[in-house]
mmCIF file of C-alpha atoms and ligand atoms in Angstrom:
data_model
loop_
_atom_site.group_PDB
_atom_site.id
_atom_site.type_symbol
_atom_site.label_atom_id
_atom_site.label_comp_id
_atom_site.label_asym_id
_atom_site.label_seq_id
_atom_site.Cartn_x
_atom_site.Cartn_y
_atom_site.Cartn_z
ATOM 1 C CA UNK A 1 164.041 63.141 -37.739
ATOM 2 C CA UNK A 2 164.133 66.219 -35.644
ATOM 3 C CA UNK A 3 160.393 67.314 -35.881
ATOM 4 C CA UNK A 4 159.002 67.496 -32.990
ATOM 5 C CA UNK A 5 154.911 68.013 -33.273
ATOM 6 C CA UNK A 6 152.302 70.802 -31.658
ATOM 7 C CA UNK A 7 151.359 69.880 -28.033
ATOM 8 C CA UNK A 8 149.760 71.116 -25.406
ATOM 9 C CA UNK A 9 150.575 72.526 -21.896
ATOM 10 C CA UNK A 10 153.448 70.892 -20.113
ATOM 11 C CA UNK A 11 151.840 68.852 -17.517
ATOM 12 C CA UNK A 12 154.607 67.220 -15.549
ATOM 13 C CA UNK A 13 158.543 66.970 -15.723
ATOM 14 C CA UNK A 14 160.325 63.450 -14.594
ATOM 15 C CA UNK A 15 163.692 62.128 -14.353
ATOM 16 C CA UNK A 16 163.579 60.935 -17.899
ATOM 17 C CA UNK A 17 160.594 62.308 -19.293
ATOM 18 C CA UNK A 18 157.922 65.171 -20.364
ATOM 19 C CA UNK A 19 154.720 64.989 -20.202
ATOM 20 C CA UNK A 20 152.305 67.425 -22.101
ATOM 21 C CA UNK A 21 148.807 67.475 -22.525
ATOM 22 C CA UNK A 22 147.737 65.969 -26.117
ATOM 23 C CA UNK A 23 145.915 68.055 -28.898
ATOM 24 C CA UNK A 24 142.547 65.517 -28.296
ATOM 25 C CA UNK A 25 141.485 65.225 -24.840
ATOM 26 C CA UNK A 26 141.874 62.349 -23.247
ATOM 27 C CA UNK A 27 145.586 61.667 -24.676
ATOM 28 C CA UNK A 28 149.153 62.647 -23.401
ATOM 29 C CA UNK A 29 152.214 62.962 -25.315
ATOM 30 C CA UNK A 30 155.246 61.478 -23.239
ATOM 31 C CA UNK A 31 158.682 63.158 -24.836
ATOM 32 C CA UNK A 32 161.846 60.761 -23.813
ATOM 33 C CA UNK A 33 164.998 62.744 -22.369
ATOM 34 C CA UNK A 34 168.632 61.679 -22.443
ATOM 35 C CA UNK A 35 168.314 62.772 -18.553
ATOM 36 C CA UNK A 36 169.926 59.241 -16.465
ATOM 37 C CA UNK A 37 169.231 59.638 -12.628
ATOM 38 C CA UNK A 38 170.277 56.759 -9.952
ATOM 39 C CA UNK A 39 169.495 56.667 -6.626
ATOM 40 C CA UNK A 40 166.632 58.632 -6.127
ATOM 41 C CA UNK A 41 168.244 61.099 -7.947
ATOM 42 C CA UNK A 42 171.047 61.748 -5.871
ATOM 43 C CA UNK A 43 173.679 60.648 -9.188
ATOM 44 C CA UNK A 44 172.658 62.611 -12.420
ATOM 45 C CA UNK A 45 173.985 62.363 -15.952
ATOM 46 C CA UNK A 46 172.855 61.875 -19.180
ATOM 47 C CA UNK A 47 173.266 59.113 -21.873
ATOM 48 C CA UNK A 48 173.128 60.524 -25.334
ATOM 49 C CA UNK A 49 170.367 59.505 -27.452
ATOM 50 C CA UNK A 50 168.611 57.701 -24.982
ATOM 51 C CA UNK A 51 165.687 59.116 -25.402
ATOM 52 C CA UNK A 52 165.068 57.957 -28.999
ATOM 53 C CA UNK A 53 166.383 54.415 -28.113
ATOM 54 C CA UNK A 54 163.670 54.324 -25.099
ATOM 55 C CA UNK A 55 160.578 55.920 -27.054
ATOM 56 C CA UNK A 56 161.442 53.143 -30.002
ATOM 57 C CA UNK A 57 162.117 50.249 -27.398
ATOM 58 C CA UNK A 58 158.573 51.207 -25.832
ATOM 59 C CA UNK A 59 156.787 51.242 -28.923
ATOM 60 C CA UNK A 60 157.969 48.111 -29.811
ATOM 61 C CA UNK A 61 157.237 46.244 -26.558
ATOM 62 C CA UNK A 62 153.878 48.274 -26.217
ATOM 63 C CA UNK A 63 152.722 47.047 -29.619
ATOM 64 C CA UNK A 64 153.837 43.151 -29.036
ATOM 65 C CA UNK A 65 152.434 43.452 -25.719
ATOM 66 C CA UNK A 66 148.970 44.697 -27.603
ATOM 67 C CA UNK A 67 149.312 42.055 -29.761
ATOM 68 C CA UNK A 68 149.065 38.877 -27.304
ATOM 69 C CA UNK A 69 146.201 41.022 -25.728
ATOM 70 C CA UNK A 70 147.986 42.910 -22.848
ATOM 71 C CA UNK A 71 145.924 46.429 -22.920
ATOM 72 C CA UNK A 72 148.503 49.288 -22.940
ATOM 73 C CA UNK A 73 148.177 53.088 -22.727
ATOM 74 C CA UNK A 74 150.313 53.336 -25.951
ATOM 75 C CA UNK A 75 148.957 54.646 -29.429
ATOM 76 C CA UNK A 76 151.635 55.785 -31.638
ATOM 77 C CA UNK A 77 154.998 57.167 -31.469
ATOM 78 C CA UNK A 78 155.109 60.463 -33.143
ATOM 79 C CA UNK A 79 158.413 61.560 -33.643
ATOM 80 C CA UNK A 80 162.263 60.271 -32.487
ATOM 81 C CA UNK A 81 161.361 61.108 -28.919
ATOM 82 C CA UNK A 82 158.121 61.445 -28.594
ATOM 83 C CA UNK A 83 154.811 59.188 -28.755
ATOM 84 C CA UNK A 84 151.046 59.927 -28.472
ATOM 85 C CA UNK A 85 149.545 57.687 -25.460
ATOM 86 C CA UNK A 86 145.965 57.652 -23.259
ATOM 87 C CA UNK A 87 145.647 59.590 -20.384
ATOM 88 C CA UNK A 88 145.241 57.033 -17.619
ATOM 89 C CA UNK A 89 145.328 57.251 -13.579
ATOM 90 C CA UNK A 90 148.520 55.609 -12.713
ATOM 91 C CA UNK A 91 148.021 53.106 -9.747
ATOM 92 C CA UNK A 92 150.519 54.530 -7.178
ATOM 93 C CA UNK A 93 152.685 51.161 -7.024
ATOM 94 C CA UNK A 94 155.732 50.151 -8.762
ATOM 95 C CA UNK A 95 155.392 46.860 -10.035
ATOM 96 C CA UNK A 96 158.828 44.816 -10.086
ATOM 97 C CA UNK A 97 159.333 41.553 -11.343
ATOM 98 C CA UNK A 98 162.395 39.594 -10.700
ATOM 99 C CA UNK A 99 163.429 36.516 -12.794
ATOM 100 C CA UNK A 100 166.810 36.480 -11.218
ATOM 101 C CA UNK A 101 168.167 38.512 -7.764
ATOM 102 C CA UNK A 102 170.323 41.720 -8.514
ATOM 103 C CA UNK A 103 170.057 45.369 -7.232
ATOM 104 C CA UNK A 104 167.904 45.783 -4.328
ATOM 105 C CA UNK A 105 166.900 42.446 -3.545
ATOM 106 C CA UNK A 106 170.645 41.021 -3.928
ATOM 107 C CA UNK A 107 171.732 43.867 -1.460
ATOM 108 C CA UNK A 108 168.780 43.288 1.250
ATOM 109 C CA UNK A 109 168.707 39.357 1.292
ATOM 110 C CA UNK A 110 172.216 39.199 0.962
ATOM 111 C CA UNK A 111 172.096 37.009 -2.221
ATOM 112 C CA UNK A 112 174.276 37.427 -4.737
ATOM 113 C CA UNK A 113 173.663 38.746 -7.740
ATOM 114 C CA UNK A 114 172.716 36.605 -10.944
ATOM 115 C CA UNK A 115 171.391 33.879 -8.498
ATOM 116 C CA UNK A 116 168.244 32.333 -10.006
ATOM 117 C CA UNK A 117 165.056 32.089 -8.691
ATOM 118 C CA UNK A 118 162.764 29.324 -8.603
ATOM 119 C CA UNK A 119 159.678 31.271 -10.037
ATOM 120 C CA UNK A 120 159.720 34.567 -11.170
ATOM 121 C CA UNK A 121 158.861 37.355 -8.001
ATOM 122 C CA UNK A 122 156.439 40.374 -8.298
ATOM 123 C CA UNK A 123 157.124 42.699 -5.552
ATOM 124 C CA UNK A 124 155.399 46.267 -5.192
ATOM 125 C CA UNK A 125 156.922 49.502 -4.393
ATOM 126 C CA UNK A 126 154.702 52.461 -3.257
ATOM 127 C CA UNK A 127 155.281 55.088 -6.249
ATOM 128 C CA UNK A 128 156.307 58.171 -4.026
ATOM 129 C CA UNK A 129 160.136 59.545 -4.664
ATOM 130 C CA UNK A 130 160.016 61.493 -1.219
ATOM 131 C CA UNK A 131 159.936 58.171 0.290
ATOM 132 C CA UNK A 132 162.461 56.251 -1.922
ATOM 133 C CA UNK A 133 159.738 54.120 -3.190
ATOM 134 C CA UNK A 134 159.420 51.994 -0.078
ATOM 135 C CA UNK A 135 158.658 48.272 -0.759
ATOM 136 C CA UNK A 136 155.204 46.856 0.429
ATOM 137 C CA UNK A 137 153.287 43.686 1.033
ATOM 138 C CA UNK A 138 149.999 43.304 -0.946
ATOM 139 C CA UNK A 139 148.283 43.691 2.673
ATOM 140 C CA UNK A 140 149.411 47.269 2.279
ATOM 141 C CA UNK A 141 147.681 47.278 -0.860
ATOM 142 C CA UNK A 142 144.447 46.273 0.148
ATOM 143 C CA UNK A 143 144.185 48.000 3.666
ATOM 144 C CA UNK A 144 145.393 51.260 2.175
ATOM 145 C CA UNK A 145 143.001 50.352 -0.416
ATOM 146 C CA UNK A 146 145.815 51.533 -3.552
ATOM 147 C CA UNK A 147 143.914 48.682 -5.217
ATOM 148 C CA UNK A 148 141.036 46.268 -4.637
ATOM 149 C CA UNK A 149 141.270 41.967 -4.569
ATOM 150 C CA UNK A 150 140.267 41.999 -8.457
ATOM 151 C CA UNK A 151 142.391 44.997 -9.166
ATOM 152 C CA UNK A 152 145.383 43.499 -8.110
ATOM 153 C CA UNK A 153 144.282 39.402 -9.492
ATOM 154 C CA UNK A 154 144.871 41.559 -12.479
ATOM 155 C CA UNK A 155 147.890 42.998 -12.119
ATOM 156 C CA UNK A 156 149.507 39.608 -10.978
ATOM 157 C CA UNK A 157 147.730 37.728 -14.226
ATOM 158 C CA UNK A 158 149.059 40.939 -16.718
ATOM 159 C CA UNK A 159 152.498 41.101 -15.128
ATOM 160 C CA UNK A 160 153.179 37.194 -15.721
ATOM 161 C CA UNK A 161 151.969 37.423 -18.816
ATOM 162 C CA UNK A 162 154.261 40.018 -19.921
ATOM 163 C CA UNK A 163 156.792 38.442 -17.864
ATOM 164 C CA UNK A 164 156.701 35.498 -19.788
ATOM 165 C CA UNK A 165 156.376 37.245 -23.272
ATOM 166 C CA UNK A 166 159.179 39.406 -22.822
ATOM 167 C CA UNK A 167 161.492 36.785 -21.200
ATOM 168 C CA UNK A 168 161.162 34.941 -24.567
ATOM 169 C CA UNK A 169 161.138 37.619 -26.647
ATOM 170 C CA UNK A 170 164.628 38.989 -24.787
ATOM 171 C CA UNK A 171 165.767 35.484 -24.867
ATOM 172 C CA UNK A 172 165.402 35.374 -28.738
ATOM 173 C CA UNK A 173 168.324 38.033 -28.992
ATOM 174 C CA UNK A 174 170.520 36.512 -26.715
ATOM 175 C CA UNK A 175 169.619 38.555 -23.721
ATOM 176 C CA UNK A 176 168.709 37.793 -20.090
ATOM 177 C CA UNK A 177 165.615 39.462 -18.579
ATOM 178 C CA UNK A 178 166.930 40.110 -15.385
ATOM 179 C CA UNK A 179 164.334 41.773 -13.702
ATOM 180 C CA UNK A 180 161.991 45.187 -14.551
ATOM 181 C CA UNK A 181 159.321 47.677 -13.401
ATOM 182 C CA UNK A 182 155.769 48.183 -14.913
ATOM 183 C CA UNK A 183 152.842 50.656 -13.768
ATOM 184 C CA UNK A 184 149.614 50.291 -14.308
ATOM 185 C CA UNK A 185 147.423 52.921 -14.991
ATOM 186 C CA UNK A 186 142.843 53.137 -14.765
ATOM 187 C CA UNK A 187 141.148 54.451 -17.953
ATOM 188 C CA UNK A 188 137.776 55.197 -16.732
ATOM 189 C CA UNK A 189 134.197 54.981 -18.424
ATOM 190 C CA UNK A 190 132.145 58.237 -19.542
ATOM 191 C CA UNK A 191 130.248 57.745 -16.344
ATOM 192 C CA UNK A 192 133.382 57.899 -14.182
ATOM 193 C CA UNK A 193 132.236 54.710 -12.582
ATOM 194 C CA UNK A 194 133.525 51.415 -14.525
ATOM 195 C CA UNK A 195 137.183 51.339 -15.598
ATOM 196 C CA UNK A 196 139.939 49.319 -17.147
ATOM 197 C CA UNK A 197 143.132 48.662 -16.077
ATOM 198 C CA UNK A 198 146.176 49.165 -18.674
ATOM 199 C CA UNK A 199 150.128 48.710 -18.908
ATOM 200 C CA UNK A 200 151.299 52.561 -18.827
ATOM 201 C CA UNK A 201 154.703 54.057 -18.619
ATOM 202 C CA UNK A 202 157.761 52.678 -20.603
ATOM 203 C CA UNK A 203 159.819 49.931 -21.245
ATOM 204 C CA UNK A 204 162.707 50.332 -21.886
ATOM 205 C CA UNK A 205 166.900 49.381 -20.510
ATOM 206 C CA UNK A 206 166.482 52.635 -17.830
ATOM 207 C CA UNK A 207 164.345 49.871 -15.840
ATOM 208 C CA UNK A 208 164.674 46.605 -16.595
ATOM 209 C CA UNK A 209 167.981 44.627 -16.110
ATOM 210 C CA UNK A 210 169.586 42.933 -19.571
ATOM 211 C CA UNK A 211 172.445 40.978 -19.310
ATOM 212 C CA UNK A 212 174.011 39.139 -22.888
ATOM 213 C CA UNK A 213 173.132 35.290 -22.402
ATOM 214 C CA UNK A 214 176.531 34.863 -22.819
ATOM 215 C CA UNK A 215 178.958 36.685 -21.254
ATOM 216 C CA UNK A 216 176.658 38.417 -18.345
ATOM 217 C CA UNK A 217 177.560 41.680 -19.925
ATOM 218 C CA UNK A 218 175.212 44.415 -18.840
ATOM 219 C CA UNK A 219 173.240 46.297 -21.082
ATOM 220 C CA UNK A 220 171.038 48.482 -18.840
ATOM 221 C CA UNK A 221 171.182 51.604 -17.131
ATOM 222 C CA UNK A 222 173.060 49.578 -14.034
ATOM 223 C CA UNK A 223 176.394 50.442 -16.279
ATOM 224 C CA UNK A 224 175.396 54.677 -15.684
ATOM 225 C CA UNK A 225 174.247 53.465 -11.832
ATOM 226 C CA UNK A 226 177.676 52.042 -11.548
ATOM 227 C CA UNK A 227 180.019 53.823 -13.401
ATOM 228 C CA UNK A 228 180.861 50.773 -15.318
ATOM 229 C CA UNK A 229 181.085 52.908 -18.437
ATOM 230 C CA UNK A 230 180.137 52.290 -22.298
ATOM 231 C CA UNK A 231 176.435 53.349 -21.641
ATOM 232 C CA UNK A 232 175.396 54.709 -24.624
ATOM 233 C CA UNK A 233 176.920 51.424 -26.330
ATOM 234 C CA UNK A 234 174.855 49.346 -24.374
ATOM 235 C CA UNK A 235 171.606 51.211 -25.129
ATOM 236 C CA UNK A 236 172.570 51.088 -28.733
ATOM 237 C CA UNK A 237 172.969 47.560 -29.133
ATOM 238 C CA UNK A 238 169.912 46.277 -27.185
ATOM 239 C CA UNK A 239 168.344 48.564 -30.135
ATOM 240 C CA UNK A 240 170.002 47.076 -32.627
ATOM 241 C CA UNK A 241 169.677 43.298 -31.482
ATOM 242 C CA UNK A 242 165.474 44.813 -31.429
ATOM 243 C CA UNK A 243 166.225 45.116 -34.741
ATOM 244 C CA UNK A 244 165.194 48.861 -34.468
ATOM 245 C CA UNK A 245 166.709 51.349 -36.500
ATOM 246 C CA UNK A 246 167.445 55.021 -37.075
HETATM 247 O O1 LIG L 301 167.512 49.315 -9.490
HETATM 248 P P1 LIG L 301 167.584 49.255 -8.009
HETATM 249 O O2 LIG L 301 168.663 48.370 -7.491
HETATM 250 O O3 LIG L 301 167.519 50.596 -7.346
HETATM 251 O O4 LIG L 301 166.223 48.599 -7.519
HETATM 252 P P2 LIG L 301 165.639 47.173 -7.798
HETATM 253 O O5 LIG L 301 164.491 47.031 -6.870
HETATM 254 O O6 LIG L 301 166.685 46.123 -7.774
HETATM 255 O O7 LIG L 301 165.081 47.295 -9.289
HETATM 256 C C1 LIG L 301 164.476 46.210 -9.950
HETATM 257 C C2 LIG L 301 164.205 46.625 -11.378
HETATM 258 O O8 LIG L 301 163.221 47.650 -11.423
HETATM 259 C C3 LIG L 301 165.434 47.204 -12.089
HETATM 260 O O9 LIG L 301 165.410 46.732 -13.426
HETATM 261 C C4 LIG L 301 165.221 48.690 -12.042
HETATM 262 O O10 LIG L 301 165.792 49.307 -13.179
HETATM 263 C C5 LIG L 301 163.711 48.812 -12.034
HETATM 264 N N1 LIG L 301 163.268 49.982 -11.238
HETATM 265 C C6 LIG L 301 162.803 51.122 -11.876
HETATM 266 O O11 LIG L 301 162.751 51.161 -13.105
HETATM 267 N N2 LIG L 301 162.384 52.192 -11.153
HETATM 268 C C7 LIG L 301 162.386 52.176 -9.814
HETATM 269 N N3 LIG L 301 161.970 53.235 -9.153
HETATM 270 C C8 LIG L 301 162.845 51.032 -9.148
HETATM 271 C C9 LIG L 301 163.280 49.938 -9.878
#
């Protein structure tokens, strides 16, 4: 399926994605590139068909996640790499939550990597590339006022929520849910006053960490961050053990 459908004005241009305006207000259409970027984009590449694997990965998640009541931004994917979601006002924090240590945290601590933890960790990035996404405490949070006591009650209850869903559902293909990143994003009320607060983004192996349950394989984008090779492999069979096809 090569059809791509009408949109509106380009509105921004990530690492991995497009965003353009949607033909009713209010909505976005997010179009997935093969584009891979590490480090703050100081390593480029791309990973072919990527893009299609991510936009079907994040439709299926979205959806579960909808269905055990997590509120998402997603409405419906539209084409191979593209899918119709809300505009929302994305709360300017990376949310990361870490079932076992790798990357970052493994490289700060000095832990090594794949050591357990005793209850998953939420930590919180501010979103800002010129920075590199500096970590923060949720005292940063609340002084800086990125998001109020209730706000963030929320984001904690969501994220283990998901966190537990996902885990499980991972698990059920014989994968490890290593650790991931969310945002959050505000859909606000006619009056501009009241909001909600809703999973936005993606999900999808360019940020989370998969390793197979058996053999600590990775199937994530640490294999294009490392130059481990067989990238496009990996993507391709975390699809397939989704069951999702082409
Ligand atoms: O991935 P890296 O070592 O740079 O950072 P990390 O803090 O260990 O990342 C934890 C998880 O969040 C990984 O699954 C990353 O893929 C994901 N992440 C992301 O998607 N985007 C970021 N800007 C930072 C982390």
């Amino acid at each position: 399926m090569a059809t791509e459908i009408s949109k509106g004005d380009k509105l921004y241009e990530g690492k991995a994605k497009i965003l353009y305006k949607g033909i009713e207000t209010g909505t976005i259409i997010q179009y997935f590139k093969d584009d891979a970027t590490a480090f703050n984009n100081q390593k480029k590449g791309t990973i072919t068909g990527k893009g299609i694997i991510n936009n079907k990965v994040t439709e299926l998640v979205m959806n579960n996640l909808e269905r055990i009541g997590i509120p998402t931004h997603f409405i419906e994917r539209l084409s191979d790499r593209e899918q119709l979601v809300r505009e929302v006002d994305i709360v300017p924090l990376e949310v990361i939550v870490r079932n076992v240590v790798a990357g970052t945290m493994a490289k700060r601590l000095g832990i090594e990597e794949g050591t357990p933890l005793m209850r998953p960790l939420i930590e919180f990035s501010l979103k800002d590339d010129d920075l590199g996404d500096p970590l923060i405490a949720e005292e940063h949070i609340l002084s800086l006022d990125l998001a109020d006591d209730e706000e963030l009650s929320e984001i904690f209850d969501m994220t283990h929520q998901i966190n537990d869903f996902l885990r499980g559902m991972f698990a059920g293909i014989g994968i490890n849910l290593i650790d991931f990143k969310l945002e959050y994003g505000r859909i606000f009320d006619e009056d501009g006053i009241g909001y909600r607060l809703v999973l936005a983004d993606e999900f999808s192996p360019d940020n989370c960490r998969l390793w197979d349950m058996k053999t600590n394989e990775k199937l994530d984008k640490d294999r294009f961050r490392r130059d481990l090779g067989g990238e496009v492999e990996a993507y391709q069979e975390v699809a397939r053990r989704l069951g999702i096809t082409f």
